[in-house]
Short mmCIF file of C-alpha atoms in Angstrom, two decimals:
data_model
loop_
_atom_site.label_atom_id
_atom_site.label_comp_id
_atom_site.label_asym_id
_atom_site.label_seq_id
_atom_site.Cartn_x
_atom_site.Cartn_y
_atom_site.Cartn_z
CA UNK A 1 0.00 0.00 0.00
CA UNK A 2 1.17 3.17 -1.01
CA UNK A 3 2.21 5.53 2.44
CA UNK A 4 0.52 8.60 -0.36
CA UNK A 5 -2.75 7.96 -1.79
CA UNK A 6 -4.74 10.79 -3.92
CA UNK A 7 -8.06 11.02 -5.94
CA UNK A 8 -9.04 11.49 -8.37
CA UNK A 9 -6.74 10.03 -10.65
CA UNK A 10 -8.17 11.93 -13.91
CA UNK A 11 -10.19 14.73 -13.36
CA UNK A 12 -11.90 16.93 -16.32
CA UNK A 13 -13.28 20.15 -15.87
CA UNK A 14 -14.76 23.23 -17.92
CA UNK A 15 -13.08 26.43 -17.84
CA UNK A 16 -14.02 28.22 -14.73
CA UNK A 17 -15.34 25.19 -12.30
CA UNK A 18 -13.68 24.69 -8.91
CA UNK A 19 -11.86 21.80 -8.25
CA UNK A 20 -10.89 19.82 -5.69
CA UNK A 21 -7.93 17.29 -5.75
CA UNK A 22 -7.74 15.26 -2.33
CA UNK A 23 -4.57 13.50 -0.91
CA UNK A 24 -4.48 11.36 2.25
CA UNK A 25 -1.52 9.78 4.02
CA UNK A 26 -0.73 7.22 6.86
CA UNK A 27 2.46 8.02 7.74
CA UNK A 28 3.94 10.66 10.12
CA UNK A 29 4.95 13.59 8.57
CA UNK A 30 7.19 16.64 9.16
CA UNK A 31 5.10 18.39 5.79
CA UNK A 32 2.97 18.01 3.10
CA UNK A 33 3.94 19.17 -0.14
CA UNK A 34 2.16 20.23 -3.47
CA UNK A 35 3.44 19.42 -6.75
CA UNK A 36 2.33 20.28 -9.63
CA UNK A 37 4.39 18.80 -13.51
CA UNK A 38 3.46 19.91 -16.96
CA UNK A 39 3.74 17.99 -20.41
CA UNK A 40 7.91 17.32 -20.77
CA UNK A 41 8.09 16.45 -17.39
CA UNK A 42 9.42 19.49 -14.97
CA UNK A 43 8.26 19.66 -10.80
CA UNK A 44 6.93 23.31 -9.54
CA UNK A 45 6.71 22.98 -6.20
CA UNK A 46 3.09 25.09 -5.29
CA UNK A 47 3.07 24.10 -1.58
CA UNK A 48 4.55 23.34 1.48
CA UNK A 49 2.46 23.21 4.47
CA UNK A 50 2.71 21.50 7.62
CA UNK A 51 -1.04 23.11 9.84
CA UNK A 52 -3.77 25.33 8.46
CA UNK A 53 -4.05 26.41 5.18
CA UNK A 54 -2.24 28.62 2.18
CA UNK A 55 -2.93 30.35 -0.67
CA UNK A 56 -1.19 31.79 -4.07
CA UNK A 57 -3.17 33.39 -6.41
CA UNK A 58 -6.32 30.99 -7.43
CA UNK A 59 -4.72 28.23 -5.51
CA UNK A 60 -5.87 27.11 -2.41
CA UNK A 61 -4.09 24.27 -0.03
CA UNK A 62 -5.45 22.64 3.28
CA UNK A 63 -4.21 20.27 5.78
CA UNK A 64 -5.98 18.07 8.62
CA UNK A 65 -3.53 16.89 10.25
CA UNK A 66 -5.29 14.63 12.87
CA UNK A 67 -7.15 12.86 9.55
CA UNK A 68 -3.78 12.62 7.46
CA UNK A 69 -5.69 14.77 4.86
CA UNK A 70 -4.75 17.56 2.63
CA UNK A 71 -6.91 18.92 -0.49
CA UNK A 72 -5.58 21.33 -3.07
CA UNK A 73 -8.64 23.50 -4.47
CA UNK A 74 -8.01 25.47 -7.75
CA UNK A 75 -10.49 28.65 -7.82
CA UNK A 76 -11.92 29.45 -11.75
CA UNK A 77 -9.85 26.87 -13.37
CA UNK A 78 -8.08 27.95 -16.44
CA UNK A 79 -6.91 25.65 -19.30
CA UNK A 80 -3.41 26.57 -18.52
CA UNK A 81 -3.69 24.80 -15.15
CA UNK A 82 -3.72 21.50 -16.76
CA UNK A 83 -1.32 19.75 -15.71
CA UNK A 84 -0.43 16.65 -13.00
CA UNK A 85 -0.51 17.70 -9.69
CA UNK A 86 1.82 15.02 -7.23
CA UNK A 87 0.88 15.62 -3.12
CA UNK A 88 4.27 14.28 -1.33
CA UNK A 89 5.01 14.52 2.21
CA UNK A 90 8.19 14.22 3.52
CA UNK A 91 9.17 12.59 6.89
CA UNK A 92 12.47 14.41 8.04
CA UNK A 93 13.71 11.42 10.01
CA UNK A 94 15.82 9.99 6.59
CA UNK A 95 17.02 13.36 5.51
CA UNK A 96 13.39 14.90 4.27
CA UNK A 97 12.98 11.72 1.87
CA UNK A 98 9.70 12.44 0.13
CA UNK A 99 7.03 9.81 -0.53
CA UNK A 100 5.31 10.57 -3.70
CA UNK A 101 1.47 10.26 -4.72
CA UNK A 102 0.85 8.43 -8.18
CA UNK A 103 -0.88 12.37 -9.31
CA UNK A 104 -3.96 13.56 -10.62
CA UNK A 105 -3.90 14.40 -14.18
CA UNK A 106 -6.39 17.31 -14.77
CA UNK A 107 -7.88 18.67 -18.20
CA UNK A 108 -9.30 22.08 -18.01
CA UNK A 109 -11.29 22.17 -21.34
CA UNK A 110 -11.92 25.68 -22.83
CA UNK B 1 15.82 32.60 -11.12
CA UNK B 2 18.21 30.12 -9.86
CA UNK B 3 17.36 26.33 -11.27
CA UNK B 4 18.37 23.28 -11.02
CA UNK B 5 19.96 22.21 -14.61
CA UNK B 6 20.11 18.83 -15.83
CA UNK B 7 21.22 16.99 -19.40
CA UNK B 8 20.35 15.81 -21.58
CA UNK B 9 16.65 16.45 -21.72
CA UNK B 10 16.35 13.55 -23.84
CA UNK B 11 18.62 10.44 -24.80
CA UNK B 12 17.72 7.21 -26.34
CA UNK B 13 20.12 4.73 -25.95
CA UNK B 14 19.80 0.52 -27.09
CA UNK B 15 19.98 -1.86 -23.87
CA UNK B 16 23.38 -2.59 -22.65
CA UNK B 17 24.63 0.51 -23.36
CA UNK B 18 26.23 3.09 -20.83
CA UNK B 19 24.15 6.45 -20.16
CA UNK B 20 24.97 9.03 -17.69
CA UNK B 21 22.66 12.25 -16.20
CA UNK B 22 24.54 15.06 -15.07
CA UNK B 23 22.95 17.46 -12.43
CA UNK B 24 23.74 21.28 -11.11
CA UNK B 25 21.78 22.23 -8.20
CA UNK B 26 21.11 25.80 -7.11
CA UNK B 27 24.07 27.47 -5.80
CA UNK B 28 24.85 26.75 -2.44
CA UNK B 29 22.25 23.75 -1.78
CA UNK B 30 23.73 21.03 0.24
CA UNK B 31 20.89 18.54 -0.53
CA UNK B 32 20.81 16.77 -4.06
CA UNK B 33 18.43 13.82 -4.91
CA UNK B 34 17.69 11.65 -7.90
CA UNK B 35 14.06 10.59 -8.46
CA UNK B 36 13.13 7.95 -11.13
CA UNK B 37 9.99 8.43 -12.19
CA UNK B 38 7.87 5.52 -14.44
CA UNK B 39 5.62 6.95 -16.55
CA UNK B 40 1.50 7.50 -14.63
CA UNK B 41 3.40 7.27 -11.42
CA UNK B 42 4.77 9.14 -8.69
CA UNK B 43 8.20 9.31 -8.73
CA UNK B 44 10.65 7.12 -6.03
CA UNK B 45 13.69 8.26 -4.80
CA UNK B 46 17.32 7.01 -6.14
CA UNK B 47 19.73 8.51 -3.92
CA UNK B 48 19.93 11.23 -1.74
CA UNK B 49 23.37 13.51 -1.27
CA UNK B 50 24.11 15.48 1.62
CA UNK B 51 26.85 17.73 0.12
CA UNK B 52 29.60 15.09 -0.85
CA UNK B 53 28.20 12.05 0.92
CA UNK B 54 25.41 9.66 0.72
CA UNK B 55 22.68 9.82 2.98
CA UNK B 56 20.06 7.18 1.55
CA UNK B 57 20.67 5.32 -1.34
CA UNK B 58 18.76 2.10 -0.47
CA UNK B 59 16.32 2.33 -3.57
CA UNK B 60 19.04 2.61 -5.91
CA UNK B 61 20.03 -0.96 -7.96
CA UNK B 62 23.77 -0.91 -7.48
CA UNK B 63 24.30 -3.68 -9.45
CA UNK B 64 23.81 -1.22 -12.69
CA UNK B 65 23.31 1.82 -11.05
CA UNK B 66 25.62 4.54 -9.62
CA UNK B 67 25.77 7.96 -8.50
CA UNK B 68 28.71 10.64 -7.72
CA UNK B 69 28.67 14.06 -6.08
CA UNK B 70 32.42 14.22 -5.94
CA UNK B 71 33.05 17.94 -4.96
CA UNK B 72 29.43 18.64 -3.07
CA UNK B 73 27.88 20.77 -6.25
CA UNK B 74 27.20 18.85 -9.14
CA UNK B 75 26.15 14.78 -9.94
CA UNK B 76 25.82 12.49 -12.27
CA UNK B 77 24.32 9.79 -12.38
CA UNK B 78 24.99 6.32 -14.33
CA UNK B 79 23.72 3.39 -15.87
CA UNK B 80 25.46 0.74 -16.96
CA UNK B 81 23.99 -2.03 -18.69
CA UNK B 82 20.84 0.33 -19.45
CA UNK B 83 17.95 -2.28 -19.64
CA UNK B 84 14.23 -1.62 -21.00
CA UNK B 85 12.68 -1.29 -17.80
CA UNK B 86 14.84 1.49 -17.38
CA UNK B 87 12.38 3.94 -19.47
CA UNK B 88 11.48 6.59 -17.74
CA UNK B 89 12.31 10.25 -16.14
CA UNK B 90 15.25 10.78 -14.00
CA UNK B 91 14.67 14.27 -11.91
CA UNK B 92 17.02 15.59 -10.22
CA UNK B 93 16.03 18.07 -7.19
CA UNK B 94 17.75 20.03 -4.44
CA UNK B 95 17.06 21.32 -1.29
CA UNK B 96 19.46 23.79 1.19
CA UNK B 97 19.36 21.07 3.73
CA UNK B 98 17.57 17.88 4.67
CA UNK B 99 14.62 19.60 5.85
CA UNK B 100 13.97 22.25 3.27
CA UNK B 101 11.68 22.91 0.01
CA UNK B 102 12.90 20.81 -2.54
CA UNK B 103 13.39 22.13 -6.31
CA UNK B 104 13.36 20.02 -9.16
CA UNK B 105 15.11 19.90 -12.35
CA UNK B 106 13.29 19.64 -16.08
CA UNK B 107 14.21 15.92 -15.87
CA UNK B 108 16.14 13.49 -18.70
CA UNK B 109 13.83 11.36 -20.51
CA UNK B 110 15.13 8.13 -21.10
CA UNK B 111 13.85 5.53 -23.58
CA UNK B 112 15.91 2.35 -23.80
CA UNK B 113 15.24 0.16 -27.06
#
């Protein structure tokens, strides 16, 4: 069993929905992390959060830490956001080793 | 904007052949790891680097597999034999220390035929 699991795994929207990607974990963490990776492969890191909740721009990012549950919410989704967004947490007792979700590939359609 | 560079982007290569992944980290970031990452999944953690030294390296097949960080900055990282199963994206990421936001590389594609 994977110590990361998220949902969806695809997700479609329309331009402008909300959406909500969800990611829950059953290991101890020292943070949660955010990911998100375009076509070709490259990692933006969007979060890190380890209590409460952050925000940048239309992007929204929670954490429950008693549940082991984070969600990311994107606000008036655009077609650029389509991407695969990866929640990870790392652990910081092997040298902040991250343990990776499988992602959630999201379509905006226009 | 500092980055984290990596090359080739891309490199195709038959099975049994040598490849090699080179790495630069953002200036002054004592924390370099290698991620493989198999294509619809998440990826998993090669080896981690703690300026010259390895600090976990337990997911990484030694048998074909090898990494160096031999002055603390840069890294490559090596495969030899390549085999099929070894298709997919090697990132490279770095962090200032063990504890810190991680930034990740455009990643080298690698298809093995």
């Amino acid at each position: 069993k994977n110590e990361v699991e998220q949902s969806p795994q695809n997700l479609t929207a329309q331009e402008g929905e909300f959406i909500t990607i969800n990611c829950s974990y059953s290991v101890g963490i020292s943070a949660l992390h955010w990911l998100q990776q375009h076509p070709g492969g490259g990692i933006v890191s969007l979060f890190m959060l380890s209590s409460g909740k952050k925000k940048h721009g239309r992007l929204i990012a929670t954490i429950n830490i008693q549940e082991k549950h984070s969600s990311l919410h994107i606000t008036a989704s655009h077609p650029r956001d389509s991407a695969v967004y990866i929640c990870a947490v790392s652990r910081g007792n092997t040298g902040n080793q991250f343990y990776f979700g499988t992602g959630t590939s999201l379509t905006v359609i226009p | 904007e500092a980055e984290v560079a990596q090359s080739p982007r891309y490199k195709i290569t038959e099975k049994s052949q040598a490849v090699a992944f080179w790495c630069d980290p953002i200036s002054g970031h004592a924390t370099l790891y290698w991620y493989r990452q198999i294509l619809g999944q998440g990826p998993e953690l090669l080896v981690q680097f703690q300026d010259e030294s390895v600090v976990d390296d337990s997911q990484l097949p030694k048998d074909r597999f090898s990494a160096e960080r031999l002055k603390g900055v840069d890294s490559t990282l090596k495969i030899q034999p390549a085999e099929l199963g070894d298709s997919a994206m090697y990132l490279c990421a770095s962090s200032w220390d063990r504890s810190g936001e991680q930034f990740f590389g455009p990643g080298t594609r690698l298809t093995v035929l």
